[in-house]
């Protein structure tokens, strides 16, 4: 049964925290624990988590804000579950951050947290809603409002994170799948297929590859493919609904083809990046970046970046398979960021630009400024489409083009209606000093100068034009997001998370981002308090302090004189009846 946690709001008469000396108690209140309690724990709305619990009278739940807080602290500090539980039981700071002032209060078994994660995962699978993500955004929105941060300007960056899986070669992966299929079978079927599985179940998959002859790899793959095809046919009646039968079906389709002449092995070059990387993580994918291969996921972070803000906060975390394009992540994030934060300008690198994001940017009326643009860099000695200002209508179609010399013309559909064309007056273009390097050239039948472009080229040129303008102004508001990425990945050595699966990876990244925001708030408040201590008191404050000191001094003098002269009022005697 769901019950909100309000006990932390009523401070007990005595507690272990109150037994601390005044100096240490104030230090605790101003530490990260006090900031986490006030800026995260007290702001968390527990109501959305009610769907995880039954609605009839039963034993009350362990406080949701405690469980969510522990999940975030685990991620932000890189703790294991055992380390997290020990810190919860014995660390005064951790307990204070979660609203407890007594060491023995709020005891629960670690298994409770595992059940909580299971409920969260089930809710995600059934509804597509990650409640931990919702909680992060709800708390962050309140923090932004409390510190009056401007959110019109934000920056975004993506980073690759690895799943906790072993890196396997092709043969090793296929043998591992066969071993899982063999364990899936009942006892009678295991005896039935004992002979065909015998070469693959003697030791683990790595040992099979160790004894394999490299020059005969194709033959090994062929035999494995033929066995898989046989198993798919013969096991389908009894095991089609089993998860690992479906994994077997997927792997066979990714690595082999079934033709009239039999099973054919696909070449390594045609294997998809979305193919299965490990039977322990069905959602992890493969991606190469700067010549290095990665198995896992991509995280996309957004944060405020207005120079007038006293601090910047992370506003959104996205997690997807690492084969997902950055422009798609930007397109998915824009509607929510626009609604929550009234986003006006987004700063990214070159990877986030593309047709997928251009349409959504236009719909949401958000300006996109990139530090670089995908593709070949144009010749700086010649004009290109980015030197032309293009105006779009509400339907995201280009309607007018203005050349660098200031001539504006209407955009028309091309004859094939697959692109657009603008016709510039020949007389004006002939006298233009930029004519020799201009992409607008006269046609063979039409003397006017024409500029042709597709819609994708028009959007790309606008992004390049804004990027060049930003470089001329000497500002780069996107650069600092690299430090934000590092702060979120810092608890996970080498960017490898200790979990598997998209949902668990997303939960850890969300928790690490929430703790990063709390640390930023703590640094800001500490710097603010230090500045206030260093600043001299105002004139009004100084006068008030002098007056209070003077009054106290003369009151002391009057009392002393009265006592010396015998004018002091005698003490009242106690009268009993």
XYZ file of C-alpha atoms in Angstrom:
577
model
C 0.000 0.000 0.000
C 1.372 3.407 -0.986
C 1.940 6.038 1.678
C 3.782 9.344 1.326
C 6.721 10.059 3.592
C 6.186 13.180 5.720
C 7.983 12.067 8.893
C 11.199 13.837 7.955
C 9.374 17.192 8.146
C 8.762 16.790 11.896
C 12.110 17.071 13.665
C 12.349 14.893 16.806
C 13.032 16.463 20.212
C 16.318 14.604 20.491
C 18.427 12.856 17.865
C 21.978 11.799 17.086
C 22.341 14.870 14.869
C 21.383 17.179 17.752
C 24.041 15.544 19.924
C 26.749 16.850 17.621
C 28.585 20.011 18.665
C 27.125 23.177 17.155
C 30.078 23.596 14.813
C 29.775 20.050 13.416
C 25.994 20.268 13.121
C 26.233 23.431 11.010
C 28.936 21.794 8.909
C 26.585 18.857 8.291
C 23.717 21.154 7.306
C 25.920 23.016 4.799
C 27.538 19.892 3.373
C 26.346 17.997 0.300
C 24.043 16.017 2.579
C 22.127 19.105 3.670
C 21.933 20.410 0.104
C 20.726 17.026 -1.169
C 18.058 16.911 1.531
C 16.756 20.435 0.866
C 17.236 20.688 -2.898
C 16.350 17.151 -3.954
C 14.783 15.031 -1.227
C 12.261 17.650 -0.069
C 11.370 18.614 -3.652
C 10.676 15.055 -4.866
C 7.013 14.366 -5.593
C 6.197 10.799 -4.545
C 2.666 10.722 -6.011
C 3.615 9.376 -9.511
C 5.112 6.269 -7.862
C 1.759 5.269 -6.386
C 1.053 3.138 -9.491
C 3.773 0.714 -8.366
C 1.808 -0.393 -5.310
C -1.521 -2.123 -4.619
C -4.558 0.024 -3.811
C -6.024 -2.116 -1.013
C -5.055 -2.007 2.705
C -1.738 -3.738 3.292
C 1.672 -3.097 4.805
C 2.864 0.480 4.031
C 5.710 0.850 1.570
C 9.251 1.851 2.389
C 9.335 5.628 1.674
C 9.661 6.225 -2.067
C 11.804 9.338 -1.656
C 14.281 7.250 0.365
C 14.471 4.531 -2.305
C 14.805 7.043 -5.152
C 17.396 9.020 -3.191
C 19.454 5.873 -2.626
C 19.286 4.992 -6.322
C 20.590 8.444 -7.246
C 23.306 8.478 -4.578
C 24.467 5.031 -5.707
C 24.810 6.260 -9.293
C 26.375 9.606 -8.412
C 29.074 8.009 -6.241
C 29.678 4.812 -8.204
C 28.743 2.584 -5.239
C 27.923 -1.084 -5.450
C 24.657 -2.179 -3.853
C 26.512 -3.374 -0.752
C 28.419 -0.095 -0.421
C 25.183 1.844 -0.857
C 23.445 -0.190 1.856
C 26.376 0.149 4.278
C 26.451 3.904 3.771
C 22.707 4.067 4.351
C 22.986 2.106 7.586
C 26.055 3.737 9.132
C 26.949 7.027 7.363
C 25.447 10.053 9.160
C 25.685 12.246 6.065
C 23.847 9.754 3.851
C 21.129 9.292 6.453
C 20.787 13.048 6.940
C 20.485 13.484 3.147
C 17.538 11.047 3.239
C 15.728 12.783 6.103
C 16.876 10.597 9.016
C 18.404 11.955 12.226
C 18.582 8.686 14.155
C 20.876 5.799 13.210
C 18.332 3.093 13.950
C 15.435 4.717 12.091
C 14.078 3.570 8.706
C 15.603 0.097 8.625
C 14.742 -2.102 5.615
C 16.315 -5.041 3.830
C 18.348 -4.545 0.662
C 15.970 -6.900 -1.120
C 13.317 -4.158 -0.880
C 15.341 -1.999 -3.252
C 15.589 -4.870 -5.730
C 11.800 -5.248 -5.707
C 11.486 -1.495 -6.257
C 13.714 -1.677 -9.330
C 11.692 -4.587 -10.648
C 8.476 -2.557 -10.336
C 10.093 0.391 -12.103
C 11.258 -1.862 -14.947
C 7.822 -3.451 -15.311
C 6.198 -0.005 -15.412
C 8.647 1.039 -18.136
C 7.901 -2.061 -20.228
C 4.120 -1.682 -19.903
C 3.745 2.077 -20.339
C 7.051 3.341 -21.726
C 7.370 5.730 -18.759
C 10.558 5.844 -16.709
C 9.442 7.189 -13.329
C 13.033 7.958 -12.284
C 13.397 10.153 -15.359
C 10.136 11.929 -14.530
C 11.337 12.500 -10.969
C 14.623 13.975 -12.212
C 12.861 16.421 -14.527
C 10.280 17.396 -11.882
C 12.972 18.161 -9.289
C 15.182 19.955 -11.832
C 12.301 22.195 -12.930
C 11.752 23.224 -9.307
C 15.471 23.883 -8.827
C 15.514 26.065 -11.942
C 12.550 28.045 -10.638
C 14.036 28.382 -7.138
C 17.342 29.809 -8.402
C 15.643 31.820 -11.178
C 17.778 30.370 -13.943
C 17.247 31.405 -17.542
C 16.569 28.412 -19.775
C 16.199 30.022 -23.201
C 19.783 29.055 -24.100
C 20.881 25.454 -23.646
C 23.686 23.256 -24.914
C 23.719 19.578 -25.766
C 26.270 16.838 -26.247
C 26.326 13.059 -26.554
C 28.748 10.476 -25.219
C 29.213 6.735 -25.590
C 28.787 4.492 -22.541
C 29.564 0.790 -22.391
C 27.300 -1.927 -21.085
C 28.632 -4.445 -18.585
C 29.125 -7.162 -21.191
C 32.107 -9.134 -22.396
C 33.468 -8.296 -25.814
C 33.091 -11.330 -28.083
C 34.146 -12.285 -31.547
C 31.635 -13.598 -34.036
C 32.198 -17.307 -33.444
C 32.318 -16.881 -29.670
C 28.976 -15.060 -29.714
C 27.304 -17.756 -31.796
C 28.657 -20.536 -29.570
C 27.447 -18.679 -26.473
C 23.957 -18.518 -27.979
C 24.024 -22.262 -28.698
C 24.999 -22.956 -25.083
C 22.065 -20.863 -23.835
C 19.710 -22.731 -26.177
C 20.977 -26.069 -24.851
C 20.262 -24.955 -21.265
C 16.773 -23.899 -22.350
C 15.812 -27.443 -23.343
C 14.116 -29.864 -20.997
C 15.925 -33.025 -19.880
C 14.542 -35.287 -22.598
C 15.433 -32.839 -25.376
C 18.902 -32.329 -23.905
C 19.499 -36.075 -24.177
C 18.048 -36.082 -27.683
C 20.426 -33.347 -28.912
C 23.409 -34.336 -26.744
C 25.497 -35.388 -29.723
C 24.963 -32.235 -31.811
C 25.616 -29.931 -28.860
C 28.641 -31.873 -27.616
C 31.322 -29.827 -29.487
C 29.907 -26.539 -28.177
C 29.172 -27.209 -24.495
C 32.570 -28.511 -23.382
C 33.771 -25.485 -21.459
C 32.789 -21.884 -22.093
C 32.590 -20.215 -25.495
C 36.017 -18.620 -25.161
C 37.647 -22.035 -24.779
C 35.954 -23.219 -27.963
C 37.445 -20.281 -29.872
C 40.859 -20.886 -28.288
C 41.029 -24.403 -29.767
C 39.679 -23.296 -33.147
C 41.950 -23.025 -36.176
C 41.837 -19.472 -37.496
C 42.193 -20.449 -41.151
C 39.070 -22.616 -40.869
C 36.792 -19.921 -39.422
C 34.436 -20.040 -42.418
C 33.938 -23.777 -41.981
C 33.158 -23.364 -38.283
C 30.622 -20.640 -39.089
C 29.001 -22.810 -41.756
C 28.533 -25.727 -39.338
C 27.101 -23.445 -36.666
C 24.682 -21.891 -39.166
C 23.432 -25.278 -40.336
C 22.897 -26.393 -36.741
C 21.008 -23.224 -35.896
C 18.749 -23.627 -38.921
C 17.965 -27.215 -37.901
C 17.184 -26.182 -34.316
C 14.886 -23.383 -35.480
C 12.787 -25.842 -37.435
C 12.725 -28.711 -34.953
C 12.303 -26.693 -31.731
C 9.649 -24.290 -32.985
C 6.578 -26.355 -31.937
C 7.618 -26.583 -28.296
C 9.843 -23.554 -27.701
C 8.669 -20.756 -30.012
C 7.495 -18.651 -27.037
C 10.767 -19.048 -25.116
C 12.952 -15.910 -24.996
C 16.091 -17.724 -26.072
C 14.424 -19.393 -29.011
C 13.630 -15.865 -30.191
C 17.268 -14.869 -29.592
C 18.346 -17.856 -31.696
C 15.978 -16.748 -34.449
C 17.337 -13.208 -34.339
C 20.992 -14.259 -34.409
C 20.457 -16.641 -37.318
C 18.811 -13.887 -39.346
C 21.659 -11.464 -38.565
C 24.513 -13.826 -39.475
C 23.126 -16.218 -42.095
C 20.942 -16.412 -45.181
C 18.704 -19.332 -46.102
C 18.793 -19.895 -49.862
C 17.803 -22.747 -52.174
C 21.250 -24.254 -51.961
C 21.211 -24.127 -48.164
C 22.579 -21.920 -45.389
C 24.934 -19.133 -46.505
C 27.157 -17.188 -44.078
C 27.011 -13.414 -44.367
C 30.371 -11.636 -44.794
C 31.630 -9.635 -41.810
C 31.304 -6.404 -43.775
C 27.519 -6.646 -44.129
C 26.743 -7.324 -40.460
C 24.572 -4.568 -39.029
C 25.693 -2.349 -36.157
C 22.390 -3.197 -34.468
C 23.120 -6.919 -34.445
C 23.288 -8.731 -31.112
C 26.497 -7.981 -29.191
C 25.881 -10.250 -26.202
C 23.094 -12.623 -25.099
C 23.244 -10.853 -21.717
C 22.205 -7.494 -23.198
C 19.775 -7.681 -26.091
C 19.631 -3.885 -26.609
C 23.340 -3.015 -26.788
C 24.649 -2.135 -30.253
C 27.995 -1.530 -31.946
C 29.495 1.750 -33.101
C 32.878 2.930 -34.288
C 34.117 6.395 -33.361
C 37.543 7.746 -34.260
C 38.637 4.258 -35.288
C 37.643 2.614 -31.990
C 34.762 0.181 -31.528
C 32.175 0.576 -28.745
C 29.493 -1.811 -27.521
C 26.647 -0.331 -25.543
C 24.651 2.876 -25.568
C 24.771 6.617 -26.152
C 23.809 9.235 -23.571
C 22.636 12.678 -24.685
C 22.790 15.532 -22.150
C 21.185 18.969 -22.192
C 21.954 21.801 -19.768
C 21.335 25.524 -19.385
C 24.101 27.825 -20.655
C 22.901 31.416 -20.322
C 25.948 33.518 -19.283
C 23.772 35.489 -16.840
C 22.946 32.394 -14.767
C 24.859 32.062 -11.487
C 25.013 28.295 -12.089
C 24.015 25.879 -14.841
C 21.906 22.745 -14.336
C 21.418 19.607 -16.413
C 17.860 19.638 -17.759
C 17.532 16.335 -19.639
C 19.204 12.937 -20.000
C 18.503 10.596 -22.920
C 19.706 7.031 -23.381
C 19.566 5.067 -26.634
C 21.470 2.356 -28.475
C 24.782 3.768 -29.664
C 23.754 3.270 -33.306
C 21.251 6.130 -32.866
C 22.150 9.334 -34.723
C 22.642 12.497 -32.672
C 20.201 14.440 -34.844
C 17.480 11.940 -33.940
C 18.210 12.418 -30.231
C 17.924 16.184 -30.661
C 14.608 15.796 -32.484
C 13.240 13.590 -29.689
C 14.359 15.960 -26.915
C 13.118 19.238 -28.415
C 9.337 19.009 -27.735
C 9.840 18.221 -24.034
C 12.556 20.857 -23.556
C 10.412 23.467 -25.304
C 7.413 22.690 -23.108
C 9.283 22.498 -19.799
C 11.933 25.186 -20.200
C 10.765 27.475 -23.021
C 13.905 26.716 -25.005
C 14.852 29.299 -27.658
C 18.413 28.454 -28.769
C 20.246 25.127 -28.643
C 24.049 24.862 -29.021
C 25.514 21.564 -30.261
C 28.408 20.106 -32.199
C 28.225 19.031 -35.833
C 26.716 15.618 -35.151
C 23.319 16.916 -34.040
C 22.491 18.582 -37.333
C 20.523 16.719 -39.964
C 17.174 16.276 -41.698
C 15.667 14.522 -38.662
C 16.230 17.509 -36.378
C 15.718 20.301 -38.950
C 11.984 19.672 -39.244
C 11.419 19.571 -35.475
C 13.541 22.667 -34.926
C 11.351 24.539 -37.384
C 8.153 23.256 -35.757
C 9.283 24.146 -32.240
C 10.751 27.494 -33.407
C 14.124 26.781 -31.818
C 17.328 28.231 -33.244
C 20.118 25.685 -33.728
C 23.742 26.844 -33.537
C 26.507 24.327 -34.228
C 30.226 24.597 -33.630
C 30.840 22.552 -36.782
C 28.889 21.165 -39.735
C 28.944 17.648 -41.128
C 30.411 17.113 -44.575
C 33.092 18.772 -46.652
C 34.126 22.278 -45.634
C 33.371 24.754 -48.472
C 36.153 26.649 -50.185
C 36.538 29.914 -48.205
C 37.612 31.748 -51.373
C 34.251 31.096 -53.038
C 30.665 31.831 -52.132
C 28.377 28.932 -51.320
C 24.772 28.437 -50.304
C 25.512 29.305 -46.654
C 26.252 32.892 -47.777
C 22.630 33.201 -48.934
C 19.971 33.992 -46.327
C 16.988 31.657 -46.789
C 13.555 32.375 -45.326
C 11.177 29.500 -44.551
C 7.397 29.532 -44.182
C 5.316 27.808 -41.503
C 5.302 24.582 -43.526
C 9.106 24.452 -43.362
C 9.425 25.311 -47.071
C 11.951 27.899 -48.380
C 10.117 30.919 -49.804
C 12.741 33.660 -50.290
C 16.488 33.848 -50.822
C 18.743 36.870 -50.300
C 22.169 36.827 -51.942
C 25.310 38.266 -50.269
C 24.953 41.399 -52.418
C 21.448 42.037 -51.063
C 19.255 40.879 -53.986
C 16.129 39.032 -52.740
C 14.136 36.663 -54.937
C 11.236 34.256 -54.496
C 11.937 30.517 -54.337
C 10.147 28.243 -56.831
C 9.857 24.492 -57.193
C 12.156 23.011 -59.809
C 10.769 21.431 -62.945
C 11.055 17.962 -61.416
C 9.588 19.260 -58.121
C 12.378 17.505 -56.265
C 14.293 20.664 -55.374
C 13.994 24.453 -55.305
C 15.356 27.221 -57.490
C 15.730 30.989 -57.171
C 16.108 33.192 -60.283
C 18.213 36.345 -59.873
C 18.066 39.275 -62.306
C 20.863 39.004 -64.871
C 21.492 42.775 -65.078
C 22.096 43.017 -61.343
C 24.289 39.926 -61.242
C 26.478 41.155 -64.125
C 27.456 44.274 -62.201
C 27.924 42.431 -58.900
C 31.548 42.385 -57.606
C 30.978 38.868 -56.260
C 29.800 37.394 -59.564
C 33.008 35.453 -60.331
C 32.800 33.376 -57.144
C 29.006 33.146 -56.873
C 27.151 29.819 -57.193
C 24.312 31.623 -59.044
C 25.090 31.112 -62.727
C 23.068 31.877 -65.906
C 21.288 29.027 -67.651
C 21.679 27.965 -71.265
C 18.150 29.061 -72.270
C 17.390 31.513 -69.461
C 19.750 34.472 -69.039
C 18.826 34.844 -65.377
C 21.226 33.498 -62.754
C 19.917 30.421 -60.944
C 20.616 28.874 -57.555
C 19.278 25.341 -57.084
C 19.145 23.457 -53.796
C 17.202 20.781 -51.969
C 15.362 21.329 -48.723
C 18.046 19.432 -46.804
C 20.749 21.626 -48.368
C 18.769 24.734 -47.434
C 18.589 23.712 -43.769
C 22.259 22.725 -43.745
C 23.279 26.054 -45.236
C 21.274 27.950 -42.606
C 22.976 25.979 -39.854
C 26.376 26.679 -41.395
C 25.571 30.392 -41.681
C 24.596 30.601 -37.998
C 27.722 28.663 -37.036
C 29.961 31.046 -38.991
C 28.257 34.046 -37.411
C 28.832 32.569 -33.958
C 32.524 32.018 -34.716
C 32.898 35.616 -35.854
C 31.447 36.826 -32.553
C 34.061 34.758 -30.701
C 31.574 32.951 -28.451
C 31.399 29.216 -27.854
C 28.708 28.471 -25.316
C 28.787 24.763 -26.153
C 32.367 24.046 -25.055
C 31.659 23.740 -21.311
C 29.238 20.859 -21.858
C 32.271 18.568 -22.237
C 32.949 19.018 -18.507
C 29.330 18.155 -17.771
C 29.659 14.914 -19.717
C 32.749 14.037 -17.707
C 31.030 14.760 -14.382
C 28.153 12.419 -15.250
C 30.471 9.606 -16.445
C 33.067 10.087 -13.689
C 31.558 7.521 -11.237
C 31.933 4.826 -13.922
C 35.589 4.011 -14.723
C 36.406 4.068 -18.442
C 32.748 4.904 -19.175
C 31.650 1.318 -18.480
C 28.542 1.014 -16.341
C 28.145 -1.930 -13.923
C 24.701 -2.834 -15.348
C 23.135 -4.194 -18.525
C 20.100 -3.212 -20.517
C 18.890 0.165 -21.693
C 16.583 0.749 -18.715
C 19.211 0.144 -16.021
C 21.820 2.152 -17.945
C 19.355 5.045 -18.202
C 18.592 4.892 -14.461
C 22.266 5.156 -13.507
C 22.905 8.058 -15.884
C 19.822 9.906 -14.588
C 20.939 9.408 -10.991
C 24.460 10.616 -11.734
C 23.061 13.738 -13.441
C 20.811 14.490 -10.438
C 23.759 14.260 -8.039
C 25.849 16.465 -10.373
C 23.145 19.132 -10.152
C 23.162 18.930 -6.334
C 26.942 19.334 -6.277
C 26.683 22.400 -8.496
C 24.102 23.926 -6.186
C 26.340 23.189 -3.209
C 29.344 24.895 -4.821
C 27.208 27.890 -5.744
C 25.773 28.299 -2.235
C 29.183 27.907 -0.614
C 30.720 30.505 -2.930
C 27.787 32.838 -2.287
C 28.133 32.495 1.494
C 31.874 33.103 1.251
C 31.320 36.268 -0.795
C 28.770 37.566 1.692
C 31.195 36.989 4.558
C 33.947 38.836 2.680
C 31.809 41.862 1.780
C 31.767 44.775 4.287
C 28.498 45.448 6.061
C 26.255 48.162 4.606
C 26.091 51.601 6.236
C 22.634 50.917 7.676
C 23.790 47.651 9.173
C 26.867 49.335 10.640
C 24.719 52.041 12.282
C 22.370 49.426 13.715
C 25.283 47.423 15.136
C 26.836 50.578 16.669
C 23.501 51.617 18.198
C 22.955 48.158 19.706
C 26.484 48.145 21.083
C 26.067 51.668 22.485
C 22.745 50.883 24.118
C 24.207 47.788 25.714
C 27.209 49.745 26.973
C 25.172 52.561 28.579
C 22.718 50.072 30.064
C 25.684 48.378 31.702
C 26.981 51.732 32.991
C 23.593 52.751 34.475
C 23.187 49.401 36.220
C 26.674 49.590 37.681
C 26.210 53.149 38.997
C 22.862 52.324 40.529
C 24.331 49.351 42.328
C 27.235 51.433 43.681
C 24.925 54.222 44.920
C 22.480 51.800 46.555
C 19.727 52.656 44.106
C 19.449 49.148 42.725
C 15.968 47.737 43.095
C 15.881 45.082 45.833
C 15.115 41.564 44.813
C 11.577 40.327 45.361
C 11.295 37.778 48.115
C 9.388 34.625 47.456
C 6.163 34.520 49.495
C 4.573 31.235 50.437
C 1.080 30.779 51.742
